Structures are given as C-alpha cells and as structure tokens.
Short mmCIF file of C-alpha atoms in Angstrom, two decimals:
data_model
loop_
_atom_site.label_atom_id
_atom_site.label_comp_id
_atom_site.label_asym_id
_atom_site.label_seq_id
_atom_site.Cartn_x
_atom_site.Cartn_y
_atom_site.Cartn_z
CA MET A 1 -20.22 50.30 20.06
CA GLY A 2 -16.66 49.96 21.03
CA SER A 3 -17.51 47.90 24.23
CA THR A 4 -19.69 45.56 22.16
CA LEU A 5 -16.84 45.01 19.61
CA THR A 6 -14.41 44.43 22.46
CA MET A 7 -16.87 41.76 23.91
CA GLU A 8 -17.38 40.14 20.66
CA LYS A 9 -13.46 39.88 20.14
CA ALA A 10 -13.14 38.50 23.70
CA LYS A 11 -15.75 35.90 23.21
CA ALA A 12 -14.21 34.84 19.85
CA ALA A 13 -10.81 34.56 21.48
CA LYS A 14 -12.22 32.47 24.52
CA LYS A 15 -13.82 29.98 21.90
CA LEU A 16 -10.58 29.75 19.97
CA ILE A 17 -8.75 28.88 23.21
CA GLU A 18 -11.49 26.47 24.18
CA ASN A 19 -11.39 24.70 21.09
CA HIS A 20 -7.73 24.36 21.05
CA TYR A 21 -7.38 22.94 24.46
CA ARG A 22 -10.32 20.56 23.72
CA ALA A 23 -8.55 19.31 20.63
CA GLN A 24 -5.22 18.89 22.77
CA MET A 25 -7.05 17.06 25.52
CA LYS A 26 -8.70 14.78 22.70
CA ASN A 27 -5.17 14.05 21.27
CA ILE A 28 -3.83 13.19 24.50
CA GLN A 29 -6.69 10.83 25.33
CA GLU A 30 -6.54 9.09 21.96
CA ARG A 31 -2.67 8.74 22.28
CA LYS A 32 -3.31 6.98 25.76
CA GLU A 33 -5.92 4.72 24.12
CA ARG A 34 -3.61 3.72 21.36
CA ARG A 35 -0.77 2.82 23.78
CA TRP A 36 -3.44 0.98 26.08
CA LEU A 37 -4.71 -0.94 23.09
CA LEU A 38 -1.08 -1.91 22.01
CA GLU A 39 -0.25 -3.05 25.49
CA LYS A 40 -3.34 -5.00 25.72
CA GLN A 41 -2.72 -6.87 22.38
CA LEU A 42 0.80 -7.55 23.44
CA ALA A 43 -0.21 -8.98 26.78
CA SER A 44 -2.45 -11.48 25.05
CA SER A 45 0.28 -12.56 22.56
CA ASP A 46 3.52 -14.45 22.59
CA VAL A 47 5.74 -11.62 21.71
CA PRO A 48 9.05 -11.74 23.84
CA GLU A 49 9.44 -8.88 26.56
CA GLU A 50 12.29 -7.38 24.63
CA GLU A 51 10.21 -6.97 21.48
CA ARG A 52 7.25 -5.73 23.34
CA MET A 53 9.22 -2.83 24.89
CA SER A 54 10.71 -2.14 21.29
CA LEU A 55 7.05 -1.99 19.89
CA ILE A 56 5.95 0.31 22.65
CA LYS A 57 8.95 2.64 22.27
CA ASP A 58 8.36 2.57 18.36
CA LEU A 59 4.82 3.81 18.92
CA GLU A 60 5.85 6.69 21.30
CA GLN A 61 8.47 7.77 18.69
CA LYS A 62 5.68 7.87 16.07
CA GLU A 63 3.42 9.69 18.18
CA THR A 64 6.05 12.23 18.84
CA GLU A 65 6.76 12.51 15.22
CA PHE A 66 3.10 12.95 14.33
CA MET A 67 2.78 15.85 16.80
CA ARG A 68 5.82 17.57 15.31
CA LEU A 69 4.31 17.28 11.81
CA LYS A 70 1.02 18.68 13.07
CA ARG A 71 2.81 21.56 14.42
CA ASN A 72 4.54 22.10 11.13
CA ARG A 73 1.60 23.38 9.07
CA MET A 74 2.04 22.68 5.57
CA CYS A 75 -0.20 23.43 2.46
CA VAL A 76 -0.15 22.78 -1.13
CA ASN A 77 1.79 25.95 -1.78
CA ASP A 78 4.84 24.41 -0.16
CA PHE A 79 5.24 22.19 -3.24
CA GLU A 80 5.81 22.64 -6.87
CA LEU A 81 3.46 20.78 -9.07
CA PRO A 82 3.66 20.04 -12.70
CA SER A 83 0.95 21.27 -14.87
CA LEU A 84 -0.91 18.01 -15.27
CA GLY A 85 -4.43 19.18 -14.35
CA ASP A 86 -6.74 18.31 -11.67
CA GLU A 87 -7.80 14.85 -13.14
CA LEU A 88 -4.85 12.94 -11.55
CA MET A 89 -5.35 11.64 -8.05
CA VAL A 90 -1.59 11.00 -7.78
CA GLN A 91 1.12 13.15 -9.27
CA LEU A 92 4.78 14.03 -8.65
CA CYS A 93 5.49 17.19 -6.58
CA ARG A 94 8.79 18.85 -5.38
CA GLU A 95 8.93 20.34 -1.80
CA LYS A 96 10.25 23.85 -2.38
CA LYS A 97 12.09 24.06 0.98
CA SER A 98 14.14 20.84 0.62
CA GLY A 99 13.96 20.12 -3.18
CA ASN A 100 12.81 16.55 -2.43
CA ILE A 101 10.52 14.65 -4.82
CA TYR A 102 7.27 13.02 -3.58
CA ALA A 103 4.17 11.56 -4.98
CA MET A 104 1.07 13.82 -3.83
CA LYS A 105 -2.20 11.95 -3.46
CA LYS A 106 -5.06 14.33 -3.81
CA LEU A 107 -8.51 13.43 -2.55
CA LYS A 108 -11.64 15.60 -3.03
CA LYS A 109 -13.52 15.84 0.32
CA SER A 110 -16.94 16.12 -1.17
CA GLU A 111 -16.42 12.84 -3.14
CA MET A 112 -15.04 11.04 0.03
CA LEU A 113 -18.16 11.89 1.77
CA SER A 114 -20.64 11.12 -0.88
CA LYS A 115 -19.12 7.65 -1.41
CA GLY A 116 -18.68 7.02 2.29
CA GLN A 117 -14.98 6.77 1.84
CA ALA A 118 -13.90 8.92 5.03
CA GLU A 119 -13.23 6.19 7.18
CA HIS A 120 -11.15 4.36 4.59
CA VAL A 121 -9.04 7.44 4.05
CA ARG A 122 -8.48 7.87 7.65
CA ALA A 123 -7.52 4.17 8.00
CA GLU A 124 -5.13 4.66 5.10
CA ARG A 125 -3.46 7.60 6.63
CA ASN A 126 -3.32 6.05 9.99
CA LEU A 127 -1.69 2.84 8.72
CA VAL A 128 0.98 4.52 6.67
CA ALA A 129 1.82 6.68 9.64
CA GLU A 130 1.86 3.76 12.14
CA VAL A 131 3.63 1.07 10.15
CA ASP A 132 7.40 2.02 10.00
CA SER A 133 8.63 -0.68 7.48
CA HIS A 134 10.93 -0.78 4.31
CA CYS A 135 8.04 -3.02 2.86
CA ILE A 136 5.55 -0.09 2.97
CA VAL A 137 5.11 3.16 0.96
CA LYS A 138 6.15 5.82 3.46
CA LEU A 139 3.84 8.73 4.38
CA TYR A 140 5.83 12.07 4.91
CA TYR A 141 3.01 14.60 5.40
CA SER A 142 -0.73 15.14 5.36
CA PHE A 143 -2.64 18.27 5.24
CA GLN A 144 -6.02 19.63 3.77
CA ASP A 145 -7.66 22.79 2.41
CA ALA A 146 -11.25 23.66 2.00
CA GLU A 147 -11.80 21.15 -0.86
CA HIS A 148 -9.11 18.47 -0.79
CA LEU A 149 -7.16 16.18 1.57
CA TYR A 150 -3.47 15.81 0.57
CA LEU A 151 -1.14 12.79 1.32
CA ILE A 152 2.46 13.36 0.52
CA MET A 153 3.97 9.99 -0.08
CA GLU A 154 7.33 8.44 -0.95
CA TYR A 155 7.78 8.43 -4.77
CA LEU A 156 8.98 5.00 -6.24
CA SER A 157 10.18 5.54 -9.66
CA GLY A 158 10.63 1.81 -10.64
CA GLY A 159 6.89 1.58 -11.51
CA ASP A 160 4.44 -1.13 -10.58
CA MET A 161 4.25 -4.91 -10.79
CA MET A 162 1.42 -4.79 -13.60
CA THR A 163 3.53 -2.79 -15.84
CA LEU A 164 6.65 -5.10 -15.20
CA LEU A 165 4.47 -8.19 -15.96
CA MET A 166 3.11 -6.44 -19.20
CA ARG A 167 6.53 -5.59 -20.48
CA GLU A 168 8.16 -8.91 -19.45
CA ASP A 169 5.07 -11.08 -20.15
CA ILE A 170 6.45 -13.93 -17.97
CA LEU A 171 9.09 -13.55 -15.08
CA THR A 172 11.59 -16.11 -14.40
CA GLU A 173 11.13 -18.30 -11.39
CA LYS A 174 13.99 -16.58 -9.50
CA VAL A 175 12.47 -13.11 -10.08
CA ALA A 176 9.01 -14.30 -9.08
CA LYS A 177 10.10 -15.89 -6.00
CA PHE A 178 11.88 -12.81 -4.97
CA TYR A 179 9.11 -10.58 -5.34
CA ILE A 180 6.66 -13.02 -3.79
CA ALA A 181 8.95 -13.27 -0.73
CA GLN A 182 8.97 -9.37 -0.47
CA SER A 183 5.19 -9.35 -0.82
CA VAL A 184 4.88 -11.81 2.22
CA LEU A 185 7.01 -9.43 4.28
CA ALA A 186 4.88 -6.36 3.26
CA VAL A 187 1.48 -8.06 4.07
CA GLU A 188 3.02 -9.54 7.28
CA SER A 189 4.16 -6.01 8.43
CA ILE A 190 0.72 -4.53 8.19
CA HIS A 191 -1.02 -7.64 9.69
CA LYS A 192 1.36 -7.29 12.70
CA HIS A 193 -0.20 -3.78 13.27
CA ASN A 194 -3.61 -5.41 12.95
CA TYR A 195 -4.66 -4.16 9.69
CA ILE A 196 -5.77 -6.01 6.62
CA HIS A 197 -5.07 -4.51 3.09
CA ARG A 198 -8.02 -5.94 1.07
CA ASP A 199 -6.58 -4.84 -2.20
CA ILE A 200 -3.58 -6.92 -2.84
CA LYS A 201 -2.89 -6.94 -6.68
CA PRO A 202 0.04 -6.11 -9.11
CA ASP A 203 -0.97 -2.53 -9.55
CA ASN A 204 -0.42 -1.97 -5.81
CA LEU A 205 3.02 -3.55 -5.67
CA LEU A 206 5.64 -0.80 -6.38
CA LEU A 207 9.36 -0.90 -7.14
CA ASP A 208 11.85 1.74 -6.04
CA LYS A 209 14.64 2.78 -8.37
CA SER A 210 16.83 -0.17 -7.12
CA GLY A 211 14.09 -2.69 -7.82
CA HIS A 212 12.84 -3.47 -4.34
CA MET A 213 9.20 -3.71 -3.85
CA LYS A 214 6.68 -1.90 -1.59
CA LEU A 215 3.20 -2.33 -0.91
CA SER A 216 1.07 0.90 -1.50
CA ASP A 217 -2.72 2.11 -1.97
CA PHE A 218 -4.36 1.34 1.53
CA GLY A 219 -7.64 3.02 0.49
CA LEU A 220 -9.61 -0.30 1.31
CA CYS A 221 -7.51 -1.28 4.39
CA LYS A 222 -9.30 -2.09 7.52
CA PRO A 223 -7.99 -1.83 11.16
CA LEU A 224 -8.82 -4.97 13.25
CA ASP A 225 -8.06 -6.02 16.85
CA CYS A 226 -6.79 -9.48 17.47
CA ALA A 227 -10.10 -10.93 18.45
CA THR A 228 -11.91 -9.53 15.17
CA LEU A 229 -9.15 -10.86 13.07
CA SER A 230 -9.97 -14.27 13.79
CA THR A 231 -13.71 -13.98 13.55
CA ILE A 232 -14.30 -12.22 10.23
CA ASN A 233 -17.64 -12.73 8.82
CA GLU A 234 -17.61 -15.82 6.59
CA ASN A 235 -19.17 -14.04 3.65
CA GLU A 236 -16.57 -11.17 3.98
CA SER A 237 -13.68 -13.55 4.29
CA MET A 238 -14.45 -15.06 1.00
CA ASP A 239 -14.96 -11.90 -0.67
CA ASP A 240 -12.18 -10.64 -3.23
CA SER A 241 -11.93 -7.30 -1.75
CA SER A 242 -11.57 -8.57 1.86
CA ARG A 243 -8.80 -11.09 1.67
CA ASP A 244 -5.28 -10.47 1.61
CA SER A 245 -4.59 -12.99 -1.26
CA MET A 246 -2.28 -12.43 -4.21
CA ASP A 247 -3.67 -11.76 -7.63
CA ILE A 248 -1.31 -14.08 -9.51
CA ASP A 249 -3.27 -14.68 -12.58
CA ALA A 250 -0.92 -12.43 -14.69
CA THR A 251 2.00 -14.69 -13.91
CA LEU A 252 0.20 -18.08 -14.75
CA PRO A 253 1.67 -19.82 -17.71
CA ASP A 254 -1.45 -19.55 -19.79
CA ALA A 255 -2.67 -16.07 -18.74
CA GLY A 256 -1.44 -14.23 -21.84
CA ASN A 257 1.30 -16.19 -23.36
CA GLY A 258 0.90 -16.79 -27.15
CA HIS A 259 -1.38 -13.88 -27.73
CA SER A 260 -0.51 -11.06 -30.08
CA TRP A 261 -1.79 -8.01 -28.45
CA ARG A 262 -2.74 -4.98 -30.69
CA SER A 263 -2.08 -2.64 -27.64
CA ALA A 264 -1.08 -2.69 -23.97
CA ARG A 265 -4.62 -1.61 -23.21
CA GLU A 266 -5.94 -4.71 -24.80
CA GLN A 267 -3.50 -6.89 -22.78
CA LEU A 268 -4.57 -4.99 -19.57
CA GLN A 269 -8.25 -5.50 -20.35
CA HIS A 270 -7.85 -9.08 -20.99
CA TRP A 271 -6.10 -9.72 -17.68
CA GLN A 272 -8.62 -7.63 -15.74
CA ARG A 273 -11.51 -9.53 -17.44
CA ASN A 274 -10.23 -12.78 -16.75
CA ARG A 275 -8.79 -12.26 -13.28
CA ARG A 276 -11.89 -13.38 -11.54
CA SER A 277 -12.30 -16.39 -13.54
CA LEU A 278 -8.67 -17.66 -13.28
CA ILE A 279 -8.54 -17.26 -9.41
CA VAL A 280 -12.04 -18.51 -8.77
CA HIS A 281 -12.00 -21.39 -11.34
CA TRP A 282 -8.46 -22.40 -10.67
CA ARG A 283 -9.18 -26.19 -10.92
CA HIS A 284 -9.97 -25.81 -14.56
CA TYR A 285 -7.52 -23.18 -15.60
CA LEU A 286 -4.44 -23.96 -13.69
CA LYS A 287 -2.08 -25.91 -15.84
CA PHE A 288 1.67 -26.31 -16.04
CA PRO A 289 2.92 -26.54 -19.64
CA GLU A 290 6.05 -28.71 -20.03
CA ASP A 291 8.04 -25.94 -21.49
CA ALA A 292 7.55 -23.77 -18.33
CA LYS A 293 10.31 -25.63 -16.60
CA LEU A 294 9.02 -24.83 -13.15
CA THR A 295 10.63 -26.71 -10.23
CA PHE A 296 8.48 -29.07 -8.26
CA GLU A 297 8.67 -26.61 -5.29
CA ALA A 298 7.26 -23.81 -7.48
CA LYS A 299 4.36 -25.87 -8.55
CA ASP A 300 3.67 -27.02 -5.00
CA LEU A 301 3.71 -23.51 -3.81
CA ILE A 302 1.16 -22.27 -6.50
CA CYS A 303 -1.16 -25.05 -5.89
CA LYS A 304 -1.00 -24.50 -2.04
CA LEU A 305 -1.85 -20.66 -2.61
CA LEU A 306 -4.38 -21.50 -5.23
CA CYS A 307 -6.84 -23.82 -3.21
CA ASP A 308 -9.73 -23.84 -0.93
CA VAL A 309 -9.26 -21.43 2.04
CA ASP A 310 -9.28 -24.24 4.64
CA HIS A 311 -6.11 -25.69 2.91
CA GLN A 312 -4.49 -22.58 1.74
CA LEU A 313 -0.85 -21.91 2.82
CA GLY A 314 -0.70 -18.89 4.97
CA THR A 315 -3.91 -18.97 6.77
CA GLY A 316 -1.97 -19.77 9.91
CA GLY A 317 0.41 -16.88 9.35
CA ALA A 318 3.27 -15.75 7.28
CA GLU A 319 5.71 -18.38 8.92
CA GLN A 320 3.76 -21.01 7.05
CA ILE A 321 4.77 -19.47 3.59
CA LYS A 322 8.29 -18.67 4.82
CA ALA A 323 8.88 -22.28 5.85
CA HIS A 324 7.91 -23.69 2.29
CA ALA A 325 10.52 -25.57 0.56
CA SER A 326 10.43 -23.16 -2.40
CA PHE A 327 11.95 -20.38 -0.10
CA LYS A 328 14.64 -22.70 1.63
CA ASP A 329 17.42 -20.61 0.22
CA VAL A 330 15.76 -17.06 1.08
CA GLU A 331 17.32 -14.90 3.72
CA TRP A 332 14.37 -13.19 4.93
CA ASP A 333 15.97 -10.62 7.18
CA LYS A 334 18.30 -9.60 4.35
CA LEU A 335 15.81 -9.35 1.41
CA TYR A 336 15.95 -5.61 1.43
CA GLU A 337 19.58 -5.36 1.78
CA MET A 338 20.66 -7.65 -1.09
CA GLU A 339 20.45 -6.72 -4.82
CA ALA A 340 17.09 -6.80 -6.18
CA ALA A 341 16.10 -9.66 -8.84
CA TYR A 342 15.04 -7.02 -11.35
CA LYS A 343 16.76 -3.58 -11.96
CA PRO A 344 14.23 -0.95 -13.53
CA GLN A 345 15.53 1.64 -15.91
CA VAL A 346 15.24 4.91 -14.22
CA ASN A 347 16.58 8.21 -15.82
CA GLY A 348 16.60 10.75 -12.97
CA GLU A 349 14.48 11.59 -9.94
CA LEU A 350 11.49 12.96 -12.09
CA ASP A 351 11.38 9.93 -14.33
CA THR A 352 7.85 8.35 -14.83
CA GLN A 353 8.59 5.94 -17.64
CA ASN A 354 7.93 2.87 -15.58
CA PHE A 355 4.25 3.76 -15.07
CA MET A 356 1.51 3.15 -17.46
CA LYS A 357 0.75 6.11 -19.63
CA PHE A 358 -2.97 6.65 -20.76
CA ASP A 359 -3.31 9.10 -23.67
CA GLU A 360 -6.64 10.74 -24.75
CA ALA A 361 -7.46 7.84 -27.09
CA ASN A 362 -7.65 5.71 -23.95
CA ASN A 363 -4.85 3.56 -25.15
CA ALA A 364 -2.29 2.36 -22.59
CA THR A 365 1.49 2.30 -23.49
CA PRO A 366 4.13 1.05 -21.10
CA SER A 367 6.55 3.32 -22.76
CA ARG A 368 10.32 3.69 -22.33
CA SER A 369 10.11 7.42 -22.53
CA GLY A 370 9.10 9.98 -20.00
CA SER A 371 5.35 9.74 -19.43
CA ARG A 372 2.61 10.86 -17.22
CA PRO A 373 1.92 8.45 -14.29
CA SER A 374 -1.68 7.21 -13.95
CA ARG A 375 -0.92 5.54 -10.69
CA MET A 376 2.10 5.36 -8.23
#
C-alpha cells in the first residue's frame, strides 16, 4: 500500500515537473518568435537603425517585466473591492499591498468561450502589455481563477469623451483639435505595433485627472503583420467595426444642438441611433451652420475625414493628418507634456463622477456627484 502511494506521488511530481519545463520551453520559443517577427518587420521598413535597436531593446524589457509579473502570482484577494456586485465588468479596486487604485476588468471565461471571444481577449491583453505609450491605458497585472480572467488596468478618473460631449454639448474648435490630435497619436501608437483597434468611439477615449486622453477597450483589436495590414479584405475594410475611423457624429454641429432632452439616456440613445446614418450619409447630413464659426482649416479637415475611403485623409498614415493645415501650430512631441485643453473635476482618487451612471430605472445621468462607473 505504502509503495503504491509513493509511486503515485512520484508519478504526480514527475508530471508536474514535466509540465513546468514544457511551459518554460514554450515561453522561451514564443519569446524568440516575437523577437524574430519584430526584427523581420523592422528589416522591411524604413525605420532608422538607432530606432530599430531602441524598439528591440524595448521589447526585451517588456518580456523581462512580463516574466517578473508571471512569477509574482496574484489573485483577486490581493485587492479590496467595493461591494458593487458581480454585474459590472469594470470596477474600481485598491491593491492591498501598495494602496494603489486601479480599474479591474472582470471577464467570465464561460461567456468568452461561448461567444468565441478568447482570441480577442488574448489580443487585448497582449496589446496593452506590449504597447508602452502614454496614449494607451496601461495594464499592470493579469491573472485568473476558475471562473474569471482579471485585467488590472490604470484608472482614469477624468471620465470618457462621450460623457464630456453630453455635458458640454459642443466643444470649442481649440478643445476638439487638442483631443483629435491626441487620438491620432493613440491610434498611431498601436498601428506601429501592427494592431488595429476596430472600435474607435467617444466611449473608449478616456481622460486622466489632468484632462489628457488615452485610448482604452481593446476587446475588438486585431494583430496584423505588415503584409496583412495592406491587404485587408475589402468587405472588412469598409465595415464599421474593422476600420480605425473616428466616430465624430456627436461633435457635428447638427448632431444634438437645439434639442431639449428629457434625460441623458434619451440624448445618448439619439446619438447611438443616428450614428450610423450620420457617418454613412455624410453627404446629406454634414452641414456647417454660419454661427458655428469654424475656421476654413477645421471645415477642410472634417470634409477630408468624412469622405470616400479612397480620398480619406490618413489612409497613407498618421503623418498625412499631422501635416494638415489645421494642426500647423501643434507640437506633436509635447502634447502630453503641455496643459490639457480641458480640466475635469476630480475629487479624490476614488471619484467616479465623470462616468455615466445608470440607475435601476435605466436612466443615465452624467452627474456631478460620486457615482458608480458603468465603463472606464
């Protein structure tokens, strides 16, 4: 009896060791493949040698940091969570050890598998882990338990662009230009790593407490190599969910101005209901009222973004947009160092007032008091 038990323990230990080293070898091989792929992509591009070495070094640093995080086994018990229930996909949390505040994204494994979202989640995690940019919401930790996958993200207390648009109704040309410029940098940063976002919209443009914007929600992002990026299927390239084009209908002069909304929910539903019509049928809906007082450059920029894809500004890269006359006074390399064009009201690190609140009656209220975030 004792001999049989000893044999079973030895067999289990052997299996554990074999699985461990098999996983280690797989990680090493995947790490080599990622470096080889990056070197191959850089070799076929016009990137200067100094920048190539910097990108390779940056990848190695990320790989080392990733391995360090894997060794530091974390779980949900390492965080304090407010009692907000299980219905929220994203909620605030505080790391017990450091006291830092984060946004915890909680994904149910069974739903991910049933909806075929596993690859999307993997791409999302890889993107935020790989892209080290002040334009992108940062991922700090990822771990899982039997039922859920957890992503511990940077918490941006300034809210999202949709809430800002609903509060302000119309942004000044100066403020709009500032956030369009930061959006360009954000999209450019993920394109440089050969990903496309496929879900660019005001809801996914978040503001930090100082008012600077970062891109979030990479659940629909897609990794592409350089060859694939230029040969996307024609049907896919024209699909709303596949193109990294800005949803700017909420900022158009006639997209909500002059209406008296009974509730923020009604206003939001109106924008969502008419979004497709306003982008797709821009020839009919795009008008510039005289009292809008837009500069010629701003009108020209809007027209060159809202046009057939063959003539659309930016199809040749971000530099096309940066070179537009509307941005002639923009210092692109200092956008995240200068004071933001808009300063959100933030009262403390746990403040959620800048996110839309949905109560049980299904009414949305972009309130000025502390509220529960529905998205971050």
